[in-house]
XYZ file of C-alpha atoms in Angstrom:
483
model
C 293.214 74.494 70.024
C 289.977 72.761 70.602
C 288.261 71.867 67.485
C 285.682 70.048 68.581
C 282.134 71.472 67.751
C 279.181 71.369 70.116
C 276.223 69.292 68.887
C 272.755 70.058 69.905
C 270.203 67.975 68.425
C 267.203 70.073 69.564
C 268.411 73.169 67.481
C 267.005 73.706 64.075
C 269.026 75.346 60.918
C 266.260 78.406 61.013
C 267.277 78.967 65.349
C 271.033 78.310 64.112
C 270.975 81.029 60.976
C 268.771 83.379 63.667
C 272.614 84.861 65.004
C 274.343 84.899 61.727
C 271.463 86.778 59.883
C 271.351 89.606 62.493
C 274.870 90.185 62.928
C 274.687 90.506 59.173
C 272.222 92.966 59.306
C 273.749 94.742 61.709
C 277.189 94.685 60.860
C 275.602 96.096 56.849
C 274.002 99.285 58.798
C 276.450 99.566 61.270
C 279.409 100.121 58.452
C 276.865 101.689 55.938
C 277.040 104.536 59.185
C 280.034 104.569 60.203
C 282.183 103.627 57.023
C 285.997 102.755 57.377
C 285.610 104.113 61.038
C 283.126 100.669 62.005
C 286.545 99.019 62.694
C 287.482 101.587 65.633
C 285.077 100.102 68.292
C 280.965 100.260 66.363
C 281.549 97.004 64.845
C 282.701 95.383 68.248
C 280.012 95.975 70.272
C 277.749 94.736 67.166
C 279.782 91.726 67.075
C 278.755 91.447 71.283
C 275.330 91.902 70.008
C 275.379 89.325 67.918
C 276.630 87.152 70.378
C 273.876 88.713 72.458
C 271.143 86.675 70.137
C 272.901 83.810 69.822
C 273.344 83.232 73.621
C 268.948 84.025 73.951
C 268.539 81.525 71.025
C 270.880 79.084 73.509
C 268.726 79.902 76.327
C 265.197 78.889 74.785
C 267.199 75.922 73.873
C 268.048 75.152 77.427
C 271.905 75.883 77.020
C 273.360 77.194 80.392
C 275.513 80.427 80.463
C 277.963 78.704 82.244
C 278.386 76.128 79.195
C 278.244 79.604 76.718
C 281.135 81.183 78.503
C 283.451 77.887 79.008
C 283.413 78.179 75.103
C 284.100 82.241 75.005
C 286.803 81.410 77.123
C 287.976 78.285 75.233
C 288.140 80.188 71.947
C 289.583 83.377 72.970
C 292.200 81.198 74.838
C 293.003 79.896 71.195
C 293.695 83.054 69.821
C 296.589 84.075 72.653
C 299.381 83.220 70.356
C 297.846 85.470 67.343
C 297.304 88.581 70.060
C 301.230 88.650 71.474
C 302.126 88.329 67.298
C 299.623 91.043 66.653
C 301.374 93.402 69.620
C 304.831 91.824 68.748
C 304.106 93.318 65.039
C 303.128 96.880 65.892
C 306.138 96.850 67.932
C 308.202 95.633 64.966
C 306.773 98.040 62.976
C 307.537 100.817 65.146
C 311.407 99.624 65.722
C 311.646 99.505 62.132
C 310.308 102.902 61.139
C 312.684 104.817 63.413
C 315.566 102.812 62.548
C 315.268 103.558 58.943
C 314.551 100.087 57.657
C 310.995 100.993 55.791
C 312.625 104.110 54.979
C 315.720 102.544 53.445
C 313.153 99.958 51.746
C 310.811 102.753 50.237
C 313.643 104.440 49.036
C 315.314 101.547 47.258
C 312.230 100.659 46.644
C 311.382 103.649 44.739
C 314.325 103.490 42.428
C 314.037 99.807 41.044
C 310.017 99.113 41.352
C 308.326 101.658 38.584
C 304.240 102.318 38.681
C 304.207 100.041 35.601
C 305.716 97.118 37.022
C 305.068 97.501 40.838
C 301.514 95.362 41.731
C 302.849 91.743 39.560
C 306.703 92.664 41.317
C 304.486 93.488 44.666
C 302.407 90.038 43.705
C 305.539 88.111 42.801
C 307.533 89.356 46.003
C 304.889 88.498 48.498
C 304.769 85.411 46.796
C 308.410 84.612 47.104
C 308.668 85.178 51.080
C 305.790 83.134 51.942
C 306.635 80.492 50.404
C 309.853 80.799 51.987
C 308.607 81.412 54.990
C 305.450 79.830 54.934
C 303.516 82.615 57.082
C 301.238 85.263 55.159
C 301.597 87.300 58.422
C 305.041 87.347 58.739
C 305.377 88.533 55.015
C 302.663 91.098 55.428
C 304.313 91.964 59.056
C 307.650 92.697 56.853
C 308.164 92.856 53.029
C 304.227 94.218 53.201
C 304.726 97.066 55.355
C 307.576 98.550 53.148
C 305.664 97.841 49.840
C 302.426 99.517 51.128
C 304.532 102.264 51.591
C 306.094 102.434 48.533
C 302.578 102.034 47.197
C 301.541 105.328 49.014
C 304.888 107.126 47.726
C 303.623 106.058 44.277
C 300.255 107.169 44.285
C 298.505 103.786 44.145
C 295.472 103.188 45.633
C 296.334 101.718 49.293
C 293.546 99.154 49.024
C 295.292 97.853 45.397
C 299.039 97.373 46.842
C 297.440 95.334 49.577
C 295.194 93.294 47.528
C 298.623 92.720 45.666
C 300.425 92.250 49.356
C 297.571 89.484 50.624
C 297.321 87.761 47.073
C 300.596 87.056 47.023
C 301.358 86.139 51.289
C 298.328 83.358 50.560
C 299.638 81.779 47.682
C 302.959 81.444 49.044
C 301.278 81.003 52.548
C 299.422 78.064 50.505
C 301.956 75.814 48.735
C 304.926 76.129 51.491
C 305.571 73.042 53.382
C 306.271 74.844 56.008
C 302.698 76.414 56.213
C 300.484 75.475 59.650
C 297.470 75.110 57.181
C 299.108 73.399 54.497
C 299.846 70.618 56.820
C 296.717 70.970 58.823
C 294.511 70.529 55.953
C 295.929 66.717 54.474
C 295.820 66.000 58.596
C 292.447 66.518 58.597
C 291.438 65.229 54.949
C 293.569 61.769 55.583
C 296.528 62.698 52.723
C 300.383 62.701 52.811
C 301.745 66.535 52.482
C 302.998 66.633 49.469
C 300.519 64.808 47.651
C 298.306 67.305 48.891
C 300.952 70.210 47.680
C 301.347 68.423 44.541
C 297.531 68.537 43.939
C 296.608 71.523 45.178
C 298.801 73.197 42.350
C 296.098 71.724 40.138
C 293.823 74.561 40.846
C 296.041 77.180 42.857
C 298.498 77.860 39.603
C 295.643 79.003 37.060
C 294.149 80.985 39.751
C 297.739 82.688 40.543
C 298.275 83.155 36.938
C 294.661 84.916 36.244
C 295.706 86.999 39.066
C 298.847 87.985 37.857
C 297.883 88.759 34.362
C 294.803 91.012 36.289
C 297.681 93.142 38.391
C 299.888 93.974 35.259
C 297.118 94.678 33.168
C 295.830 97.143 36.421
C 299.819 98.282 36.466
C 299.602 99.302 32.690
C 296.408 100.822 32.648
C 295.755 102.404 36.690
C 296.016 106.028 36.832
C 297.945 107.000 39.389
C 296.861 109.747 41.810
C 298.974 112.253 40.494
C 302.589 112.732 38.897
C 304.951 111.488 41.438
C 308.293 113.348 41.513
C 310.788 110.406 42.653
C 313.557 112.279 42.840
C 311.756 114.809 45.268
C 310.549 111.929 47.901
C 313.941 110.493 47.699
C 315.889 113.793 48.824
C 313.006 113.889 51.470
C 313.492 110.440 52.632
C 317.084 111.308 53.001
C 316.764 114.354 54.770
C 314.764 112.455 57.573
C 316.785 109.325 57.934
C 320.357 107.757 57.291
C 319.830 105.758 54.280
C 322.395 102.580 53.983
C 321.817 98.692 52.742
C 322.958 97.589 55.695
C 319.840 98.077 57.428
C 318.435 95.076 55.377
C 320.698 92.950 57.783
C 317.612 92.966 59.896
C 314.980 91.718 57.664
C 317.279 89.379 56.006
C 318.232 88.075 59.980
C 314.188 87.940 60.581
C 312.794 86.103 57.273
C 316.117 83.690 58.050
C 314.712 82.668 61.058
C 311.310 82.025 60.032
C 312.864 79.474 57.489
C 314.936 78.031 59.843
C 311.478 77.239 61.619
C 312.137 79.721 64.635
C 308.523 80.207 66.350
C 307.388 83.696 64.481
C 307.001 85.459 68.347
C 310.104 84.868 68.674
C 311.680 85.823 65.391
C 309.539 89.047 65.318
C 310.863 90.118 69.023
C 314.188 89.384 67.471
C 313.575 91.515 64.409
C 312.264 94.435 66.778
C 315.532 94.084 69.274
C 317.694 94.468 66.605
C 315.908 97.434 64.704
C 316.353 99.167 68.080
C 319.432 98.618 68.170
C 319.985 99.767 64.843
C 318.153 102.554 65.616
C 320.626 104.194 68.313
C 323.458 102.977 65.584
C 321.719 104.638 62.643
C 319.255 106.908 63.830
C 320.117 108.850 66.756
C 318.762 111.786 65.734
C 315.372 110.397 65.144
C 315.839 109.258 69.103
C 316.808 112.095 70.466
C 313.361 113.813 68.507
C 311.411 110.954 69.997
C 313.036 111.710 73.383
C 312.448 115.397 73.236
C 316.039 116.086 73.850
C 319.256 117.359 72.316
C 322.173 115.154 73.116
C 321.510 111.107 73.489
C 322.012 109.034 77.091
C 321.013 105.819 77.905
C 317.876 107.684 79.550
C 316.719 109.078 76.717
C 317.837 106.254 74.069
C 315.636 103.682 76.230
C 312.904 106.344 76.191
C 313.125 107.058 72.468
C 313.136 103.181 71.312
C 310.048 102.392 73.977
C 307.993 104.934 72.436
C 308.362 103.742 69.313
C 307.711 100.516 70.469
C 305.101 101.309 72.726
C 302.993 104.540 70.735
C 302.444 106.619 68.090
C 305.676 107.883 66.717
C 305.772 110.455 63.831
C 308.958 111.255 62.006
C 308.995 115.148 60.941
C 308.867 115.631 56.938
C 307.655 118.622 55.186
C 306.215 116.395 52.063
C 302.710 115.303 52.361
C 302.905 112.029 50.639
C 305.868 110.831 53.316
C 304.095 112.002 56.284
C 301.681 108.846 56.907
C 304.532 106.791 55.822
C 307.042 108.013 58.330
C 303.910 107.804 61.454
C 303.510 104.332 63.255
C 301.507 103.873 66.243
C 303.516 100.569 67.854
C 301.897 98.437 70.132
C 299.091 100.609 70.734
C 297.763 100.754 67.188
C 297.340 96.860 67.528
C 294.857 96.770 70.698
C 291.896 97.955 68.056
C 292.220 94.807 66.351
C 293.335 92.828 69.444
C 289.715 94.261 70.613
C 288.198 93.266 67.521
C 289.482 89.087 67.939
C 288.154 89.234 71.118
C 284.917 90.344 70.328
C 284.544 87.961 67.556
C 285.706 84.763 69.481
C 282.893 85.584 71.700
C 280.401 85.843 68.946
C 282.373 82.238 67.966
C 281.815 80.401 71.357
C 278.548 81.173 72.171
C 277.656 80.080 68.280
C 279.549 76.928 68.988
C 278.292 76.655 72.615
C 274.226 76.290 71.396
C 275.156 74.003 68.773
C 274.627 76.411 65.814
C 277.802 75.518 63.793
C 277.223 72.018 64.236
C 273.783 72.354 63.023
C 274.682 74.853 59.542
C 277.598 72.009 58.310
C 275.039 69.469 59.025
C 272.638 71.131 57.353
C 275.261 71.567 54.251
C 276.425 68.204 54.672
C 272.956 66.886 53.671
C 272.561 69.265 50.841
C 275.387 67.169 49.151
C 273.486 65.005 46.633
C 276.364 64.897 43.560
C 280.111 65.086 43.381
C 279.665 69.247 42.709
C 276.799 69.021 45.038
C 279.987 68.150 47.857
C 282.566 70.291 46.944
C 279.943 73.053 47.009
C 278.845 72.052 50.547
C 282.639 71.936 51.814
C 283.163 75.554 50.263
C 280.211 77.025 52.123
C 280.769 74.916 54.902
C 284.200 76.715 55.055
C 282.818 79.949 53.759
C 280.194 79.817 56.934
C 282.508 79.050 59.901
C 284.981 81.796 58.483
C 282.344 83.964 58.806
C 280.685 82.834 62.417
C 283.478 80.965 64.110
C 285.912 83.845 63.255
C 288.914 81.751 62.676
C 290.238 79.781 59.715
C 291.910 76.881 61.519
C 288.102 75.551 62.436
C 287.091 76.922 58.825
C 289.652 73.705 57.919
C 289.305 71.112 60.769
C 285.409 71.093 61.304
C 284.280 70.746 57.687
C 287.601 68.131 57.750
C 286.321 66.045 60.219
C 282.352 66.426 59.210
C 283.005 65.658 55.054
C 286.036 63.271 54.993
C 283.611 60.076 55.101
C 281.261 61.861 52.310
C 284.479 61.647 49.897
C 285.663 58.320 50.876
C 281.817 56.901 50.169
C 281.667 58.759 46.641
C 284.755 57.307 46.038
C 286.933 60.219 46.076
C 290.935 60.631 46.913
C 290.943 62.391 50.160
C 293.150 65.132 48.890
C 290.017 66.202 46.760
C 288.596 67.322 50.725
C 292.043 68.835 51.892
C 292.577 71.089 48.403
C 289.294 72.323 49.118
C 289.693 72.775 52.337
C 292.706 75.288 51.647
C 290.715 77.102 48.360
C 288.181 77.531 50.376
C 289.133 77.828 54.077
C 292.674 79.265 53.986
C 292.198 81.820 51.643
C 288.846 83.426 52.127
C 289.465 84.158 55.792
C 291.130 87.514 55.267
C 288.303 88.783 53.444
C 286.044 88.818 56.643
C 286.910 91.906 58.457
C 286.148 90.165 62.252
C 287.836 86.670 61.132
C 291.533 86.804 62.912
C 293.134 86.779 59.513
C 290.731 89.675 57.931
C 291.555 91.230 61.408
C 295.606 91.197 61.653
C 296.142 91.963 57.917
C 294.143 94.941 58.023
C 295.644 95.960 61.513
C 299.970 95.518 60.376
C 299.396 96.800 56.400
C 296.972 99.735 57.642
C 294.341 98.824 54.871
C 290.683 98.248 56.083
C 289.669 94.779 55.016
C 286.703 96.519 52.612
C 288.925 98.440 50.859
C 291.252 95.635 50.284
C 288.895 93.251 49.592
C 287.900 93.723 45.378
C 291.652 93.407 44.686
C 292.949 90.319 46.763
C 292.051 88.575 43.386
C 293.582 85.389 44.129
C 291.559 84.981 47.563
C 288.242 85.737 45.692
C 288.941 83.415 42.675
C 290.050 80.502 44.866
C 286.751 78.918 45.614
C 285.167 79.720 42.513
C 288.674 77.670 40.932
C 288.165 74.827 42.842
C 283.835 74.847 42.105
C 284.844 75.185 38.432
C 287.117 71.946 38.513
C 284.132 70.218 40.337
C 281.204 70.720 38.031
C 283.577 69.805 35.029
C 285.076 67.035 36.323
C 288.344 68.260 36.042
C 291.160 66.365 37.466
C 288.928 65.076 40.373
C 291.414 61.868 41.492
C 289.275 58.766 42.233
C 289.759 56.597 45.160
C 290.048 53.771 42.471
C 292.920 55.759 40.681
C 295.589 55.690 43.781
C 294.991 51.342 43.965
């Protein structure tokens, strides 16, 4: 990816903020109308608005179109890899509802993981499989899907479960070695790995544990909407689909590959070719439904698995609460946030074409008078280009290369800038609902990023953690300290 900003010296920070503010505005009214529906196209176009301003600010400044759309192109050429994972999930998703392996994990699910203890074991599972796999997609693309459905089959607020789902995928997502972000960030910063792993726990521990403690106090106390009779959606779930453990072969095979460093397209295609499989094997009853026929061929077994892979599939179930959790709409069901990335990345180049991120970190940069005066600056540095370059991998390498000579001149450890970097960067880029990350989350758990949002505690706390640390001079290393 290029990562290089655009500088233009003749724009100020009031022509720079002159985008951001409107597509602020606009983006408030537009989902103040619309609601949860301002993801299915509203917010787009306001997003192409936005980009709209930024591209007539460009022009009084004497920035060529052509220059404007070699950076739309540049930027949404960066985000090909996250649109074939984003497809290569719904399909996944799909493969793995008709071949019983959400089922199977819902209903096992079910019977070990009560209301009381479900958000810390959701937290605490999450957790687990990132780190192991250090993707938070790939654990929301597979562990998340199944516990947002036993969420639903609970009663629990959708929004909750995948506050629990995200909290969890970031810290692991955060600390794993294995992490593109966690080894982007000491890159950038000028720090070894695991010195930057090592004191990065500094702040990222507390703010885990504060979230914990918040999701089984919410466990203990949440009313659930309405008594749940287990035994009932079990029976159900049985009477729709062949329930056995070895389904879990699959997601075991999948989350083994992603440790084993296997590119995630690749593992996920994997995980959907053998959930097909396992679908003819376990389900072919399911495929013949999907196929609209009675007894299976090859025909209609190819037919059956590509719909699911391709479209909206719904399993029939006469219980209400299973009937969202046995629909999945494949491939398709990903082109609305597919749409979405694009439309952002636009908004992006044309921001980064006319020199308006350059000029907002510079603008930060300067406002960095004190030690808390810098960290401050690198969070809403971060915080800004989340929000206006759409993507969290130049949320971490822009304010990386603008601050890392601010720390080394106050005399502070460079993994001071890359922990930062990751509290700040890393994390809060799901909570913008046109950022890639905010984008994709919302898209494979089925949770709108606003009604996720007030419960991915950890993501929230993050900066504030690392602020906190700053102002009271807690455990801030010293350049002096590592001679």
């Amino acid at each position: 990816m290029d990562t290089n900003i655009k500088r233009n010296k003749e724009l100020s920070i009031t022509e720079a903020l002159i985008p951001v503010v409107a597509l602020i505005a606009m983006l408030g009214y537009n989902v103040a109308v619309y609601g949860d529906e301002a993801l299915s196209g509203s917010n787009q176009f306001v997003l192409l608005l936005g980009a709209s301003v930024a591209a007539i600010v460009g022009f009084f400044n004497k920035v060529s179109f052509e220059k404007m759309m070699e950076e739309v192109a540049d930027n949404i050429k960066s985000t090909v890899g996250a649109i074939l994972i984003l497809l290569m999930v719904g399909a996944l998703a799909g493969t793995w509802l008709v071949s019983g392996i959400i089922p199977s994990m819902i209903y096992y699910g079910l019977q070990i993981l009560s209301p009381a203890i479900f958000l810390p074991a959701t937290l605490i599972i999450c957790s687990i499989i990132s780190i192991a796999t250090g993707s938070s997609w790939t654990t929301s693309a597979t562990v998340g899907i199944a516990l947002i459905g036993v969420g639903g089959a609970l009663g629990f607020d959708l929004g909750m479960v995948a506050g629990a789902v995200i909290s969890g995928a970031y810290f692991g997502d955060k600390l794993s070695p294995m992490s593109d972000t966690t080894n982007l960030a000491p890159a950038m910063a000028g720090t070894d790995l695991f010195t930057h792993i090592r004191y990065m726990t500094l702040t990222t521990i507390p703010t885990y544990l504060f979230t914990l403690i918040i999701f089984i106090f919410l466990g203990l106390s949440v009313e659930i909407n309405g008594n749940v009779d287990i035994a009932s959606l079990l029976s159900d779930i049985e009477a729709s689909f062949t329930i056995s453990p070895w389904l879990f072969l699959v997601p075991v095979i999948v989350i083994g590959l992603i440790i084993k460093k296997t590119e995630p397209l690749i593992a996920l295609l994997i995980g959907t070719l053998l959930a097909a499989i396992f679908a003819i094997l376990f389900q072919p009853h399911i495929i013949n439904q999907i196929a609209g026929v009675d007894q299976m061929t090859f025909e209609s077994g190819y037919k059956g698995v590509m719909d699911a892979i391709t479209g909206k599939v719904a399993i029939p179930t006469n219980n209400k609460t299973l009937a969202d959790l046995f629909t999945s709409g494949g491939m398709q069901k990903m082109l609305g946030t597919i749409w979405l990335i694009i439309c952002a990345m636009v908004f992006g180049g044309i921001m980064d074409a006319i020199g308006a991120l350059s000029r907002i970190s510079q603008t930060l940069l300067k406002m960095a008078h004190t030690t808390f005066g810098l960290f401050a600056s690198t969070v809403g540095s971060c915080l800004a280009l989340n929000i206006t370059a759409s993507d969290q991998y130049l949320a971490i390498v822009v304010p990386g290369k603008m601050f890392a000579k601010a720390y080394e001149d106050k005399g502070l450890a460079p993994e001071n800038l890359s922990r930062t970097l990751e509290d700040a960067g890393t994390v809060t880029s799901v909570l913008i609902p046109w950022n890639t990350c905010g984008a994709y989350q919302s898209g494979t758990l089925g949770v709108s990023t606003l009604d996720y949002l007030p419960y991915a505690f950890f993501n929230l706390m993050s900066p504030f953690m690392t602020l906190i640390f700053a102002a009271f001079n807690i455990k801030i290393r010293q350049l002096a300290d590592k001679k």
